[in-house]
Short mmCIF file of C-alpha atoms in Angstrom, two decimals:
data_model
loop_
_atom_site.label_atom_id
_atom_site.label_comp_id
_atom_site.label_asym_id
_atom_site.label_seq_id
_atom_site.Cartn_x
_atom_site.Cartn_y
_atom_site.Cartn_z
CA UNK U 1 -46.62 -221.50 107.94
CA UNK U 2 -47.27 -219.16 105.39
CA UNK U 3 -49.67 -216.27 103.87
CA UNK U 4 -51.69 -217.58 101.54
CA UNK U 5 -52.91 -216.85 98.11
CA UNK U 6 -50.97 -213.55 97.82
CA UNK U 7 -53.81 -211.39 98.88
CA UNK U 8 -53.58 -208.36 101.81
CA UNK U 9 -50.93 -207.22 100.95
CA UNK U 10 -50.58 -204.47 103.90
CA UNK U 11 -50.59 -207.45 106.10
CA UNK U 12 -47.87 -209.38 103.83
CA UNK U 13 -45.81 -206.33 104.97
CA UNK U 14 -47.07 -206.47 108.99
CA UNK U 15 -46.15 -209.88 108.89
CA UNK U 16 -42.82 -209.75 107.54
CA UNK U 17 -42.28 -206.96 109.83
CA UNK U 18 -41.61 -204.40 107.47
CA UNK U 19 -42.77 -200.96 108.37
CA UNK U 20 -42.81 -199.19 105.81
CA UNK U 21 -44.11 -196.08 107.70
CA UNK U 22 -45.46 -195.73 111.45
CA UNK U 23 -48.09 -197.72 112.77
CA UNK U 24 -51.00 -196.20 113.44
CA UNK U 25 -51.69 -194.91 117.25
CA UNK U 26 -55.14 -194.90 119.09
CA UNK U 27 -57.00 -192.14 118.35
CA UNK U 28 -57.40 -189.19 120.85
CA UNK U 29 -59.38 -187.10 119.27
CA UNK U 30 -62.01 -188.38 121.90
CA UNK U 31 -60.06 -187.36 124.84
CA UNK U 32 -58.41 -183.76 123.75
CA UNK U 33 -55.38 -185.11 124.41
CA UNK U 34 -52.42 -184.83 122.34
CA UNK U 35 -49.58 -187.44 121.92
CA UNK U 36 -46.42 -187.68 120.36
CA UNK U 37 -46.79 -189.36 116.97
CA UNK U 38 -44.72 -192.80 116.46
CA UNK U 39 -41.45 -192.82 115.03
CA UNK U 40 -41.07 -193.55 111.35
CA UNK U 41 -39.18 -196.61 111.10
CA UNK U 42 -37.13 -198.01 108.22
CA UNK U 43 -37.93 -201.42 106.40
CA UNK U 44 -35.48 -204.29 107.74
CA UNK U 45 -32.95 -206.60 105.52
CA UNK U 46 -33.49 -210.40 105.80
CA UNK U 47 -36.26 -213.00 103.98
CA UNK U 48 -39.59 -212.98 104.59
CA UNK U 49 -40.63 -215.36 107.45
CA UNK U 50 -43.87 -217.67 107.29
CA UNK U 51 -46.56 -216.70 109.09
CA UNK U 52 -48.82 -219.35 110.90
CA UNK U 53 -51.98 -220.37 109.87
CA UNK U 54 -54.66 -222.34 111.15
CA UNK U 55 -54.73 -225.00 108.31
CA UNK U 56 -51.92 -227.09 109.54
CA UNK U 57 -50.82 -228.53 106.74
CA UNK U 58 -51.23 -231.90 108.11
CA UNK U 59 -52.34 -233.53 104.88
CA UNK U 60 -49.19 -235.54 103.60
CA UNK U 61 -50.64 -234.89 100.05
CA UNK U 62 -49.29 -231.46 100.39
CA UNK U 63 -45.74 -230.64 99.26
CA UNK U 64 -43.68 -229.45 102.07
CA UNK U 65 -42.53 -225.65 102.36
CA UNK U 66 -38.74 -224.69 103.57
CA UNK U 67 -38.20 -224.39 107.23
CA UNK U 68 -36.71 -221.29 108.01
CA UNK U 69 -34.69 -221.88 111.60
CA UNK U 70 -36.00 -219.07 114.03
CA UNK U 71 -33.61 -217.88 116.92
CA UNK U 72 -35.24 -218.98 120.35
CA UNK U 73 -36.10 -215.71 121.81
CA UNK U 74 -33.66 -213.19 124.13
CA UNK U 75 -35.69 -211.24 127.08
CA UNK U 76 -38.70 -209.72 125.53
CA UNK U 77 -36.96 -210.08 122.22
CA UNK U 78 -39.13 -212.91 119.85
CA UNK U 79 -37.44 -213.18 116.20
CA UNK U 80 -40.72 -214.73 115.40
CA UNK U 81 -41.89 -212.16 112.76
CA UNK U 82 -45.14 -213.21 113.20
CA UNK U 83 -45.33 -212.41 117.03
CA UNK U 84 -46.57 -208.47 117.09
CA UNK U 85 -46.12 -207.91 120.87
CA UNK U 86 -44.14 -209.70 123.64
CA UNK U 87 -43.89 -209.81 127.68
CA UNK U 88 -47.47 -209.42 128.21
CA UNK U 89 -49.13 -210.95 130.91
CA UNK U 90 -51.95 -213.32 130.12
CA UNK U 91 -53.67 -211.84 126.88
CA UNK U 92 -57.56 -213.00 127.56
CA UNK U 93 -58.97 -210.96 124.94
CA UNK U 94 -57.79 -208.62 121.60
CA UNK U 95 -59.47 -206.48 119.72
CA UNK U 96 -58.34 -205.75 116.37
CA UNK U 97 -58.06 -202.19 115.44
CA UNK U 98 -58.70 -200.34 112.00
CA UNK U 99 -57.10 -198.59 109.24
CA UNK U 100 -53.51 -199.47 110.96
CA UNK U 101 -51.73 -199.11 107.73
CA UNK U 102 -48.40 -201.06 107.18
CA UNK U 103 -48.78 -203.32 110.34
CA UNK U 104 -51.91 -205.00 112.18
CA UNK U 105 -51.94 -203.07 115.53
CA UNK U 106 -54.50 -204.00 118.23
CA UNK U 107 -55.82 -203.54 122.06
CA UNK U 108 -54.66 -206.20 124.24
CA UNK U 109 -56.38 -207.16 127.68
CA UNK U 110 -54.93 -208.75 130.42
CA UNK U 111 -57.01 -210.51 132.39
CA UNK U 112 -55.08 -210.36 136.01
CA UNK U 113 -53.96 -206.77 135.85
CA UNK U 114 -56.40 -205.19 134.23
CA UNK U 115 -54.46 -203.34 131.54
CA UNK U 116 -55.17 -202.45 128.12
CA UNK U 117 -52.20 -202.21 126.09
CA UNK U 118 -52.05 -201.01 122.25
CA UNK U 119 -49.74 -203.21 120.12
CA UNK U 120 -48.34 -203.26 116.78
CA UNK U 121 -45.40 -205.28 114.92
CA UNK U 122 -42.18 -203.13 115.65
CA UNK U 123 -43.73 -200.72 118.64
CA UNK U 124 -42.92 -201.58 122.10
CA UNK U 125 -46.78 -202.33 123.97
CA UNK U 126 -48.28 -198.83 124.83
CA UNK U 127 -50.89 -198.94 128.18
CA UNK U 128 -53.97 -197.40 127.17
CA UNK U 129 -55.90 -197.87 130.82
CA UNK U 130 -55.31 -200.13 133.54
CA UNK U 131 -58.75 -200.61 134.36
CA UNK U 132 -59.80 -202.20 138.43
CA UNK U 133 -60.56 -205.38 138.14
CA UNK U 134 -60.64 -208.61 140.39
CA UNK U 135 -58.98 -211.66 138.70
CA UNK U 136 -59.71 -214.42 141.33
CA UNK U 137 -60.76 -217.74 139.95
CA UNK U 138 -61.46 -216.99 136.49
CA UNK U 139 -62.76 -213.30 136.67
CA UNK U 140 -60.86 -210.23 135.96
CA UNK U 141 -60.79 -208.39 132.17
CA UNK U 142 -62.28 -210.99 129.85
CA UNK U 143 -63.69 -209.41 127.17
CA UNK U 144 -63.30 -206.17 124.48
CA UNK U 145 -64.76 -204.81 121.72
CA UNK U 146 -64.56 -201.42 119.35
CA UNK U 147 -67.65 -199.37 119.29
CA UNK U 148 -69.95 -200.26 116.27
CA UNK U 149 -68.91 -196.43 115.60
CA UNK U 150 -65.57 -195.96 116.61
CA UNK U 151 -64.38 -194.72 113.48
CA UNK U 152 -66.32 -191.40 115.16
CA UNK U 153 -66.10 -191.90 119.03
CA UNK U 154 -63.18 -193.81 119.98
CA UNK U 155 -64.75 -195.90 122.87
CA UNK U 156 -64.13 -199.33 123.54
CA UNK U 157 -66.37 -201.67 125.92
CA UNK U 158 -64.61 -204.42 128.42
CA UNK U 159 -66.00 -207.19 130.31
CA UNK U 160 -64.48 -206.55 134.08
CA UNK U 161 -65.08 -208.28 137.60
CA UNK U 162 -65.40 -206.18 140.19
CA UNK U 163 -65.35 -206.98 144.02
CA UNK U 164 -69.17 -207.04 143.80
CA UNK U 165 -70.15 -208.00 140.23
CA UNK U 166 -69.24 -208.63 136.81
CA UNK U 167 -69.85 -205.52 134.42
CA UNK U 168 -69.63 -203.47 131.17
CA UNK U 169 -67.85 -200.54 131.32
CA UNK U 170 -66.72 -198.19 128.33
CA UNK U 171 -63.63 -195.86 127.72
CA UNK U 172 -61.04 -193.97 125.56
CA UNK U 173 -57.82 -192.88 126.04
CA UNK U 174 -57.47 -190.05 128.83
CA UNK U 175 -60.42 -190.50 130.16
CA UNK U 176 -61.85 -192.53 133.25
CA UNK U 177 -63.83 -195.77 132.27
CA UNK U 178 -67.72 -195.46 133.01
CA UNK U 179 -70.22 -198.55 133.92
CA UNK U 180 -72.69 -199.13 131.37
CA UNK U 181 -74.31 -202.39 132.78
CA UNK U 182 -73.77 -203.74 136.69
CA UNK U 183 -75.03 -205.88 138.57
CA UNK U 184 -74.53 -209.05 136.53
CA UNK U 185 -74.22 -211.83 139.27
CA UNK U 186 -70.47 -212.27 140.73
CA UNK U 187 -69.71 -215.99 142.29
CA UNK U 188 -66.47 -218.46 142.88
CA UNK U 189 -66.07 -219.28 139.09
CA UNK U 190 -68.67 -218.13 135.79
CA UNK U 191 -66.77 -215.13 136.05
CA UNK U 192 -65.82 -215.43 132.25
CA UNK U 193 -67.12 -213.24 129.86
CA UNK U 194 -66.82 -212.26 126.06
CA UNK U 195 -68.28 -209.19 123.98
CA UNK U 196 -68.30 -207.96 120.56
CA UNK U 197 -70.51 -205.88 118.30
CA UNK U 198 -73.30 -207.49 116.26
CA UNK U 199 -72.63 -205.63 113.09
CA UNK U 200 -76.19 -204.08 113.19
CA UNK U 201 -75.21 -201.22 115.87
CA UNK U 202 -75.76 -203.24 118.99
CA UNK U 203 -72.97 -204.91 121.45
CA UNK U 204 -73.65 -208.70 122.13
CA UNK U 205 -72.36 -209.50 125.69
CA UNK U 206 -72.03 -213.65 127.09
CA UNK U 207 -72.01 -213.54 130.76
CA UNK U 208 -70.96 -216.86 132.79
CA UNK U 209 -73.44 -218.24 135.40
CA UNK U 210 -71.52 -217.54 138.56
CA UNK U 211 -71.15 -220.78 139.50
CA UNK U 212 -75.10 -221.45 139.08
CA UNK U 213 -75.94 -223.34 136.41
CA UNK U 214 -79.71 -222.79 137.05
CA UNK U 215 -79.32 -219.32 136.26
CA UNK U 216 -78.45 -219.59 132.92
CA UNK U 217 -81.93 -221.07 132.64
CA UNK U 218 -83.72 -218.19 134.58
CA UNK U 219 -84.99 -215.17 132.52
CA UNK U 220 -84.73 -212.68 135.14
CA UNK U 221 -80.80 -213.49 135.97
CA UNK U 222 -78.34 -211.62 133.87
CA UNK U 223 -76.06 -214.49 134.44
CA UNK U 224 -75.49 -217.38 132.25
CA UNK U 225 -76.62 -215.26 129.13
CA UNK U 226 -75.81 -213.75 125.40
CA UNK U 227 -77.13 -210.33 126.18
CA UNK U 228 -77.67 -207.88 123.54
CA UNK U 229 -77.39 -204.09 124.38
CA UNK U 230 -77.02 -200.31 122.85
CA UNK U 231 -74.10 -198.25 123.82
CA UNK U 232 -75.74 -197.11 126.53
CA UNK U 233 -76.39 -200.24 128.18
CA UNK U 234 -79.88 -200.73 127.27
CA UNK U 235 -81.83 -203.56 126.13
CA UNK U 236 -81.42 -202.83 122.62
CA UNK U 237 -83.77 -202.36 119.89
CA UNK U 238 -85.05 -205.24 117.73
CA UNK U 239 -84.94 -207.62 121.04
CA UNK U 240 -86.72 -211.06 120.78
CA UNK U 241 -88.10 -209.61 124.55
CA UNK U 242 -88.61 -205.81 123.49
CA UNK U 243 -87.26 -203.88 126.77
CA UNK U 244 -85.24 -206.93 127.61
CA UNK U 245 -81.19 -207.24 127.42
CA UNK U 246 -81.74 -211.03 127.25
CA UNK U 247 -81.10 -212.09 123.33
CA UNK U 248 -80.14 -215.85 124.34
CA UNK U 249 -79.79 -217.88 127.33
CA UNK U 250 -78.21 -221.45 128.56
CA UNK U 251 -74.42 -220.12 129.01
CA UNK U 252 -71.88 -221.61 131.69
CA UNK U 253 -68.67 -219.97 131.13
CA UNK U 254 -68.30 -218.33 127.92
CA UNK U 255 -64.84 -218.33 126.20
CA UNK U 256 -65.13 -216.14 123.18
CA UNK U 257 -68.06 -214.85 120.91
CA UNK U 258 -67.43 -214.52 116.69
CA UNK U 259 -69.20 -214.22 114.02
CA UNK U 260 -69.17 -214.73 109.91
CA UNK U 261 -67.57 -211.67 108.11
CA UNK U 262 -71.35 -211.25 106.05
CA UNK U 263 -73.36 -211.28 109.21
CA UNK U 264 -74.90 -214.92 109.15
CA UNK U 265 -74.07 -216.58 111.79
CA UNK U 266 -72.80 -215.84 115.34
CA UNK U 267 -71.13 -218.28 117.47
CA UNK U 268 -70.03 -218.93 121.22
CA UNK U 269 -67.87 -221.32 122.91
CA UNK U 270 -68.33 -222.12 126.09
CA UNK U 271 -67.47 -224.40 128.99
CA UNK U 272 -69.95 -226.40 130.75
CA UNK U 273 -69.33 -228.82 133.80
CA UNK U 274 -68.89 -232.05 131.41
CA UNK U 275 -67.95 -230.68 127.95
CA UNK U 276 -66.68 -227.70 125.98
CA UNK U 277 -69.02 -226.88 123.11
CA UNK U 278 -69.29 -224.67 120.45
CA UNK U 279 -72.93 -223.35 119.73
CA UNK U 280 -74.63 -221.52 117.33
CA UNK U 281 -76.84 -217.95 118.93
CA UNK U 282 -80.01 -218.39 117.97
CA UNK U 283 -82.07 -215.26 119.27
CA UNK U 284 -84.74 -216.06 121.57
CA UNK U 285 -83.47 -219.45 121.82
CA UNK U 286 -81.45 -221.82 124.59
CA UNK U 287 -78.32 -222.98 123.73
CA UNK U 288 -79.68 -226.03 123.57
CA UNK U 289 -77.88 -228.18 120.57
CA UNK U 290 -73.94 -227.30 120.01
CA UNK U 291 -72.51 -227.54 117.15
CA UNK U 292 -69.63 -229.25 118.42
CA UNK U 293 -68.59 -230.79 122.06
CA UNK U 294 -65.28 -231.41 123.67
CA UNK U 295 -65.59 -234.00 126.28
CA UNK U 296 -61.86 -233.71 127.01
CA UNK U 297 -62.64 -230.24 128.03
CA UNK U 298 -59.35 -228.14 126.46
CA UNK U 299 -60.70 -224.72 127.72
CA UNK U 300 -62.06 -223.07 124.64
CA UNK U 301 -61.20 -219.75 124.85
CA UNK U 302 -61.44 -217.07 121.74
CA UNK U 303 -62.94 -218.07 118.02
CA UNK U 304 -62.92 -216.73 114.78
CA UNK U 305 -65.33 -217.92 111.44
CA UNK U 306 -63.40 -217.71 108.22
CA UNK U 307 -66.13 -218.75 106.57
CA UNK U 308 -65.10 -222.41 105.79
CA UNK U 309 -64.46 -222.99 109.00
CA UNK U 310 -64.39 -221.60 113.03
CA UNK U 311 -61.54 -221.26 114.19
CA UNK U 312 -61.15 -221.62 118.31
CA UNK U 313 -58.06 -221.15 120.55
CA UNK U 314 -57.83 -223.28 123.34
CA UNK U 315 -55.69 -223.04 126.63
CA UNK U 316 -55.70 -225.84 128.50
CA UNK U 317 -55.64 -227.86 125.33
CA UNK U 318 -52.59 -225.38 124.36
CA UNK U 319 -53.67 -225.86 120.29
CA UNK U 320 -55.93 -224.29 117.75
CA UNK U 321 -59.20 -226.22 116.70
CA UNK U 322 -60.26 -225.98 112.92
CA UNK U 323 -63.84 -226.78 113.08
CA UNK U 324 -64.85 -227.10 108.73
CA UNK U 325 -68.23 -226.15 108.51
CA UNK U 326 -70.55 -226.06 105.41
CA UNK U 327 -72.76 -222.65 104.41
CA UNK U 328 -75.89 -223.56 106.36
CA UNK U 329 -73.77 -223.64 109.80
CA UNK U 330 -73.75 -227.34 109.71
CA UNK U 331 -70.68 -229.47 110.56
CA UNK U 332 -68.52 -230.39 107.62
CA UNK U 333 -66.14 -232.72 109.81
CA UNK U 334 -63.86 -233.17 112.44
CA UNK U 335 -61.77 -230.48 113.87
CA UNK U 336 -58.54 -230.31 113.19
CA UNK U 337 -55.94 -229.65 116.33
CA UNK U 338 -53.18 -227.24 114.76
CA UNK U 339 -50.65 -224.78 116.22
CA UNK U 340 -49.66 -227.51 118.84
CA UNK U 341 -46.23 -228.18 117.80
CA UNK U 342 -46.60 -231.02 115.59
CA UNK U 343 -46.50 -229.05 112.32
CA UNK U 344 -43.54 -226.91 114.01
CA UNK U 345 -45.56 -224.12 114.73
CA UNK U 346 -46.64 -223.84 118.70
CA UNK U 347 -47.45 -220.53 121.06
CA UNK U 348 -48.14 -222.45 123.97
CA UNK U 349 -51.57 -221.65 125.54
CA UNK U 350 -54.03 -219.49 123.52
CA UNK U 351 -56.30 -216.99 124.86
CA UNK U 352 -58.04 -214.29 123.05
CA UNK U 353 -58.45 -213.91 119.23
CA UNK U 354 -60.31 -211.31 117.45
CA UNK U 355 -60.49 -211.47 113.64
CA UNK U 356 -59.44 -209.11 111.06
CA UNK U 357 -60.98 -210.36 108.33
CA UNK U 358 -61.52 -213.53 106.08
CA UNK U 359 -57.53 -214.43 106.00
CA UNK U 360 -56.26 -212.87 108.50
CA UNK U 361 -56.94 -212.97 112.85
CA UNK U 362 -54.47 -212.11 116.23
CA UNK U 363 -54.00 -214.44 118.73
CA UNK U 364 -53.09 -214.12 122.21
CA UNK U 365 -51.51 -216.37 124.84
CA UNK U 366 -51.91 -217.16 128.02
CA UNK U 367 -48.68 -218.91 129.16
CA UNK U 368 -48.73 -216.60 132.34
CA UNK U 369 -51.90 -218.82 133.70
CA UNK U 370 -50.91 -222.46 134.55
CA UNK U 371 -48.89 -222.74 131.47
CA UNK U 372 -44.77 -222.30 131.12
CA UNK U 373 -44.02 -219.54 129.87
CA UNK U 374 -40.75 -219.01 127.57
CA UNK U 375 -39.08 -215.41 128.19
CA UNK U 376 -40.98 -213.78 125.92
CA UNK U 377 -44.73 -214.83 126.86
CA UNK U 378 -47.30 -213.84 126.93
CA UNK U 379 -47.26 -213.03 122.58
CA UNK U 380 -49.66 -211.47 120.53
CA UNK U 381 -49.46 -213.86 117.00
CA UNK U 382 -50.74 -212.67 113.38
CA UNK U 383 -52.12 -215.84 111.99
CA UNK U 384 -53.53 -216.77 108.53
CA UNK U 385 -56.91 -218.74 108.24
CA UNK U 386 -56.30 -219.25 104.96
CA UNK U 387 -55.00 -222.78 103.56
CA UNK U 388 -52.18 -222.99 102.22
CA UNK U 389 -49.25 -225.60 101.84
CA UNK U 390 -47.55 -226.79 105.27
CA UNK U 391 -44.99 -225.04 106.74
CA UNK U 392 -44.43 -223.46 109.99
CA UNK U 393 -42.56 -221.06 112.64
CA UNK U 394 -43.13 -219.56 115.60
CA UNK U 395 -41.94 -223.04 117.64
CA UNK U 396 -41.86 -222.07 121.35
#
């Protein structure tokens, strides 16, 4: 599939692979440390490739674009143009980093090992921290966010297991994470959670319910909750419960948290005992009423809103769901199942997705965990949520 609408056009470049200059590295400035910048690279020869996006094309009223017949990939090697990183190992959650110039770059989490890796289109994956984690059942790194201020401080917070709990820590390059929040309950599965910043200077946090669903009900259990904190790991300010870190409750096993690009609404998906659901956050509120359910359970994992529509990779269910929605948050139809392979354009099983703005998210996959993964899994994909007409690339 293709960019649409000729817009962004520093990602037009990313996604052709074209760097046009280096891409930008994670800055140190935090850490004193100094690193060797990355090499300037020249622009390649060849056509520009399509780039996937999440509106399938799947309307036969839509003229058909070209194919363009991409080499299955060699090693760690992915002539998929739109793939920005390769050979990672089970990418459960991305954050999207800023002001990267000619090419998207991002941090990458893997869930088992613990590592953060920066990657870019063009730059071999860079290991920013390998932080300790526990990855049995469905624990380990699950979540990661930028600081609301990282533009000054550099710090980015992670969702971890530990051999005792589930946490938040923080950390920059060079330097040795630190524990913001501990203590949130630890079981056999509800391991799984997601954070991301509110937009208003706060981190919002889902936690799973450790394998107790009535805990997601009880207001003095950190588990089986959207908590909202500072960057200290304090109950921040503006609370529905003032001195409380509790901003929603009623979660089982979160998969990713999003939000529009202007601030009105926030989402989670999550996966409960009998259905997958998408849900609105209401603060103060249960999640009580999804927007959406699943009864055939895919494993909704990461989500984006592009403001038509949310967006939500899926792993078991190894596709992308286009959930249209109208302005007031309310359901404007079916979702659509894209990225499976039917268009032509398939990754596998999907993982973590941050967005990077209205057109544009990452994707990561997580062939590594029950899946079968080609040679050069697990991929980090650049992905259009723009529509567009059908095409597609990227087929595994």
């Amino acid at each position: 599939m293709r960019v649409g609408n000729g817009k962004a056009p520093w990602l037009l470049v990313a996604a052709c692979g074209l760097l046009l200059t280096g891409c930008a590295r994670f800055d140190d400035r935090a850490a004193n440390q100094t690193f060797e910048p990355a090499p300037e690279l020249t622009a390649p020869a060849g056509p520009q490739p399509e780039l996937p996006e999440v509106d399938g094309g799947d309307d036969e009223s839509r003229p058909s674009a070209p194919q363009t017949s991409i080499p299955p990939p060699q090693g760690c090697t992915d002539y998929d143009q739109s793939v920005i990183a390769t050979c990672l190992d089970t990418v459960s959650a991305l954050a999207a980093l800023p002001d990267t110039g000619a090419a998207p770059s991002a941090l990458a989490a893997e869930r088992k090992t613990g590592r953060v890796l920066q990657v870019s289109s063009g730059q071999a994956p860079a290991e920013v921290i390998r932080l300790d984690v526990q990855a049995t059942g469905d624990g380990g790194l699950t979540g990661l966010a930028l600081s609301p201020t990282f533009a000054e401080d550099q710090l980015v917070f992670a969702y971890v297991t530990t051999a005792t709990d589930n946490r938040v820590v923080r950390f920059t390059r060079g330097q040795q994470p630190k524990a913001l929040l501990t203590g949130i309950p630890k079981g056999a599965t509800g391991n799984r959670g997601a954070i991301m910043t509110d937009g208003k200077g706060a981190l919002l946090v889902a936690t799973g319910d450790a394998g107790n669903p009535s805990a997601a009900a009880d207001p003095n259990s950190l588990a089986g909750k959207v908590l909202r904190i500072d960057t200290a790991g304090n109950a921040a300010q503006g609370n529905p419960t003032p001195g409380s870190r509790v901003y929603a409750s009623g979660v089982h096993s979160p998969g990713g948290l999003c939000k529009a690009t202007d601030g009105s609404r926030t989402w989670i998906t999550d996966r409960g005992s009998s259905v997958d659901a998408l849900y609105p956050i209401t603060p103060g509120a249960s999640l009580a009423v999804p927007t959406w359910t699943w009864p055939e359970k895919p494993a909704l994992a990461g989500c984006a809103d592009s403001g038509s529509a949310v967006v939500i990779a899926t792993s078991v269910g190894a596709n992308v769901q286009e959930l249209p929605i109208t302005l007031d948050g309310s359901v404007g139809g079916k979702p659509k199942t894209l990225m499976d392979g039917k268009n032509g354009t398939a990754y596998g099983r999907y993982g973590g997705l941050d967005q990077i703005d209205s057109q544009f998210a990452l994707v990561g996959t997580v062939n590594k965990d029950g899946g079968q993964p080609i040679s050069s899994d697990d991929r980090v994909v650049l992905i259009s949520l723009q529509a567009t007409p059908s095409g597609g690339s990227g087929k595994d």
